Structure formats: C-alpha cells, structure tokens
Amino acid sequence: LRLVKLVKAVRPLFILVTSMVSAFQGVVWVLVLTIVTLYGMAILTTTLIGHKLAFPPDSLIDDDIVAPFKTVPESMFTLFR
C-alpha cells in the first residue's frame, strides 16, 4: 500500500511503471501470436509430413524424417527448435 502511494507520488516513477506495464502487454501479444502461428503450422506439418501426404504414395520415407511430426505437440516443439 505504501509502495503504491510512493509510485503515484513520484511522477517519473509512475511513468516508468506504466510504461513497463504497457511494454509487458505488447510482449504478451507477441507471445500469443507466436503460439497461434506455431499451432497452425504444426497442424499443417502434422497433416502433410506426419501422415505422409506431402510425399508420393509409392515412395519409401525413413521414419526418422516423419517421427518429429507424428503429433501436433511434437510438431510444435520441432518447429520451435
């Protein structure tokens, strides 16, 4: 309670705190958009690579290539790396 009164009383400190809160909101939105993009790309790569739809039907694809894209969480982790 005293700290809040101090922040409100000292104008430069109040400006600093409000600016940090605004910057944190921007960082949160960047994080949300990054996760949404990763999720969308993970669904696409799981469908195409994990289920082998991107390859010709008669081709022999090594399981080491397809393994990181078997599920959506694994695809998200692979794309994040």
Tab-separated table of N, CA and C in Angstrom, residues 12-76:
chain	number	residue	atom	x	y	z
A	12	PRO	N	8.067	10.621	-12.155
A	12	PRO	CA	8.897	9.805	-13.065
A	12	PRO	C	8.795	8.303	-12.782
A	13	LEU	N	8.650	7.952	-11.520
A	13	LEU	CA	8.496	6.541	-11.170
A	13	LEU	C	7.162	6.001	-11.670
A	14	PHE	N	6.113	6.813	-11.601
A	14	PHE	CA	4.802	6.419	-12.117
A	14	PHE	C	4.847	6.215	-13.624
A	15	ILE	N	5.520	7.109	-14.321
A	15	ILE	CA	5.664	6.977	-15.781
A	15	ILE	C	6.443	5.714	-16.131
A	16	LEU	N	7.485	5.424	-15.368
A	16	LEU	CA	8.285	4.217	-15.604
A	16	LEU	C	7.444	2.956	-15.404
A	17	VAL	N	6.673	2.899	-14.344
A	17	VAL	CA	5.861	1.711	-14.055
A	17	VAL	C	4.785	1.521	-15.115
A	18	THR	N	4.101	2.587	-15.496
A	18	THR	CA	3.058	2.454	-16.517
A	18	THR	C	3.642	2.070	-17.867
A	19	SER	N	4.815	2.569	-18.174
A	19	SER	CA	5.473	2.197	-19.436
A	19	SER	C	5.882	0.730	-19.431
A	20	MET	N	6.356	0.240	-18.301
A	20	MET	CA	6.727	-1.176	-18.206
A	20	MET	C	5.501	-2.072	-18.334
A	21	VAL	N	4.386	-1.672	-17.764
A	21	VAL	CA	3.147	-2.450	-17.896
A	21	VAL	C	2.693	-2.478	-19.355
A	22	SER	N	2.776	-1.352	-20.032
A	22	SER	CA	2.397	-1.305	-21.446
A	22	SER	C	3.319	-2.165	-22.299
A	23	ALA	N	4.607	-2.133	-22.019
A	23	ALA	CA	5.562	-2.965	-22.762
A	23	ALA	C	5.296	-4.444	-22.515
A	24	PHE	N	4.950	-4.796	-21.290
A	24	PHE	CA	4.643	-6.187	-20.964
A	24	PHE	C	3.408	-6.666	-21.719
A	25	GLN	N	2.423	-5.807	-21.876
A	25	GLN	CA	1.235	-6.164	-22.654
A	25	GLN	C	1.606	-6.451	-24.098
A	26	GLY	N	2.507	-5.671	-24.660
A	26	GLY	CA	2.965	-5.917	-26.026
A	26	GLY	C	3.698	-7.238	-26.150
A	27	VAL	N	4.510	-7.561	-25.160
A	27	VAL	CA	5.248	-8.831	-25.169
A	27	VAL	C	4.273	-10.003	-25.081
A	28	VAL	N	3.218	-9.863	-24.284
A	28	VAL	CA	2.228	-10.927	-24.163
A	28	VAL	C	1.529	-11.156	-25.498
A	29	TRP	N	1.187	-10.082	-26.212
A	29	TRP	CA	0.533	-10.239	-27.514
A	29	TRP	C	1.462	-10.891	-28.536
A	30	VAL	N	2.735	-10.564	-28.493
A	30	VAL	CA	3.696	-11.226	-29.384
A	30	VAL	C	3.768	-12.712	-29.062
A	31	LEU	N	3.771	-13.053	-27.791
A	31	LEU	CA	3.793	-14.454	-27.372
A	31	LEU	C	2.538	-15.191	-27.844
A	32	VAL	N	1.386	-14.573	-27.698
A	32	VAL	CA	0.125	-15.191	-28.136
A	32	VAL	C	0.146	-15.424	-29.646
A	33	LEU	N	0.550	-14.434	-30.410
A	33	LEU	CA	0.588	-14.585	-31.865
A	33	LEU	C	1.607	-15.635	-32.298
A	34	THR	N	2.718	-15.722	-31.592
A	34	THR	CA	3.720	-16.742	-31.909
A	34	THR	C	3.166	-18.137	-31.647
A	35	ILE	N	2.487	-18.323	-30.537
A	35	ILE	CA	1.921	-19.633	-30.212
A	35	ILE	C	0.825	-20.009	-31.212
A	36	VAL	N	-0.013	-19.063	-31.576
A	36	VAL	CA	-1.067	-19.346	-32.558
A	36	VAL	C	-0.467	-19.724	-33.903
A	37	THR	N	0.569	-19.018	-34.321
A	37	THR	CA	1.237	-19.345	-35.585
A	37	THR	C	1.895	-20.715	-35.523
A	38	LEU	N	2.591	-20.999	-34.431
A	38	LEU	CA	3.204	-22.318	-34.265
A	38	LEU	C	2.154	-23.421	-34.280
A	39	TYR	N	1.019	-23.191	-33.652
A	39	TYR	CA	-0.044	-24.190	-33.611
A	39	TYR	C	-0.590	-24.453	-35.013
A	40	GLY	N	-0.834	-23.394	-35.761
A	40	GLY	CA	-1.335	-23.553	-37.126
A	40	GLY	C	-0.348	-24.281	-38.020
A	41	MET	N	0.917	-23.915	-37.934
A	41	MET	CA	1.935	-24.579	-38.744
A	41	MET	C	2.137	-26.033	-38.299
A	42	ALA	N	1.966	-26.298	-37.001
A	42	ALA	CA	2.104	-27.667	-36.503
A	42	ALA	C	0.986	-28.551	-37.037
A	43	ILE	N	-0.224	-28.018	-37.127
A	43	ILE	CA	-1.328	-28.783	-37.707
A	43	ILE	C	-1.031	-29.092	-39.168
A	44	LEU	N	-0.536	-28.098	-39.887
A	44	LEU	CA	-0.211	-28.295	-41.301
A	44	LEU	C	0.905	-29.318	-41.487
A	45	THR	N	1.977	-29.210	-40.716
A	45	THR	CA	3.090	-30.149	-40.880
A	45	THR	C	2.731	-31.545	-40.394
A	46	THR	N	1.892	-31.649	-39.364
A	46	THR	CA	1.456	-32.974	-38.922
A	46	THR	C	0.622	-33.642	-40.014
A	47	THR	N	-0.246	-32.866	-40.639
A	47	THR	CA	-1.076	-33.420	-41.698
A	47	THR	C	-0.239	-33.817	-42.907
A	48	LEU	N	0.664	-32.955	-43.329
A	48	LEU	CA	1.418	-33.215	-44.556
A	48	LEU	C	2.591	-34.164	-44.357
A	49	ILE	N	3.391	-33.922	-43.326
A	49	ILE	CA	4.601	-34.732	-43.137
A	49	ILE	C	4.314	-35.924	-42.229
A	50	GLY	N	3.617	-35.697	-41.126
A	50	GLY	CA	3.363	-36.769	-40.164
A	50	GLY	C	2.505	-37.886	-40.722
A	51	HIS	N	1.544	-37.515	-41.571
A	51	HIS	CA	0.687	-38.517	-42.204
A	51	HIS	C	1.147	-38.863	-43.615
A	52	LYS	N	2.314	-38.358	-44.002
A	52	LYS	CA	2.974	-38.645	-45.291
A	52	LYS	C	2.126	-38.256	-46.502
A	53	LEU	N	1.369	-37.159	-46.390
A	53	LEU	CA	0.573	-36.696	-47.520
A	53	LEU	C	1.387	-35.837	-48.484
A	54	ALA	N	2.529	-35.349	-48.048
A	54	ALA	CA	3.361	-34.497	-48.893
A	54	ALA	C	4.272	-35.313	-49.799
A	55	PHE	N	4.308	-36.623	-49.604
A	55	PHE	CA	5.206	-37.478	-50.365
A	55	PHE	C	4.398	-38.328	-51.340
A	56	PRO	N	5.013	-38.735	-52.438
A	56	PRO	CA	4.321	-39.630	-53.367
A	56	PRO	C	3.936	-40.937	-52.656
A	57	PRO	N	2.815	-41.548	-53.055
A	57	PRO	CA	2.332	-42.742	-52.337
A	57	PRO	C	3.287	-43.935	-52.389
A	58	ASP	N	4.051	-44.057	-53.453
A	58	ASP	CA	4.902	-45.232	-53.595
A	58	ASP	C	6.319	-45.008	-53.065
A	59	SER	N	6.599	-43.830	-52.515
A	59	SER	CA	7.964	-43.549	-52.050
A	59	SER	C	8.187	-44.123	-50.654
A	60	LEU	N	9.411	-44.535	-50.405
A	60	LEU	CA	9.796	-45.050	-49.091
A	60	LEU	C	10.456	-43.921	-48.304
A	61	ILE	N	9.779	-43.461	-47.281
A	61	ILE	CA	10.259	-42.359	-46.455
A	61	ILE	C	10.748	-42.944	-45.136
A	62	ASP	N	11.946	-42.541	-44.752
A	62	ASP	CA	12.532	-43.013	-43.496
A	62	ASP	C	11.715	-42.489	-42.308
A	63	ASP	N	11.538	-43.324	-41.304
A	63	ASP	CA	10.765	-42.927	-40.122
A	63	ASP	C	11.452	-41.829	-39.313
A	64	ASP	N	12.757	-41.678	-39.466
A	64	ASP	CA	13.458	-40.598	-38.766
A	64	ASP	C	13.026	-39.231	-39.273
A	65	ILE	N	12.590	-39.160	-40.511
A	65	ILE	CA	12.122	-37.893	-41.082
A	65	ILE	C	10.714	-37.585	-40.588
A	66	VAL	N	9.882	-38.585	-40.501
A	66	VAL	CA	8.475	-38.392	-40.159
A	66	VAL	C	8.251	-38.342	-38.639
A	67	ALA	N	9.118	-38.961	-37.863
A	67	ALA	CA	8.919	-39.098	-36.414
A	67	ALA	C	8.695	-37.770	-35.669
A	68	PRO	N	9.427	-36.698	-35.961
A	68	PRO	CA	9.191	-35.450	-35.204
A	68	PRO	C	7.853	-34.784	-35.515
A	69	PHE	N	7.119	-35.281	-36.502
A	69	PHE	CA	5.859	-34.656	-36.913
A	69	PHE	C	4.666	-35.596	-36.747
A	70	LYS	N	4.762	-36.590	-35.863
A	70	LYS	CA	3.669	-37.557	-35.683
A	70	LYS	C	2.452	-36.919	-35.023
A	71	THR	N	2.656	-36.060	-34.029
A	71	THR	CA	1.541	-35.407	-33.336
A	71	THR	C	1.723	-33.896	-33.394
A	72	VAL	N	0.648	-33.183	-33.094
A	72	VAL	CA	0.701	-31.710	-33.128
A	72	VAL	C	1.669	-31.159	-32.078
A	73	PRO	N	1.668	-31.635	-30.823
A	73	PRO	CA	2.656	-31.111	-29.866
A	73	PRO	C	4.105	-31.386	-30.283
A	74	GLU	N	4.363	-32.570	-30.835
A	74	GLU	CA	5.720	-32.860	-31.306
A	74	GLU	C	6.088	-31.945	-32.467
A	75	SER	N	5.138	-31.675	-33.345
A	75	SER	CA	5.391	-30.760	-34.458
A	75	SER	C	5.662	-29.345	-33.966
A	76	MET	N	4.889	-28.911	-32.950
A	76	MET	CA	5.136	-27.574	-32.399
A	76	MET	C	6.535	-27.481	-31.802
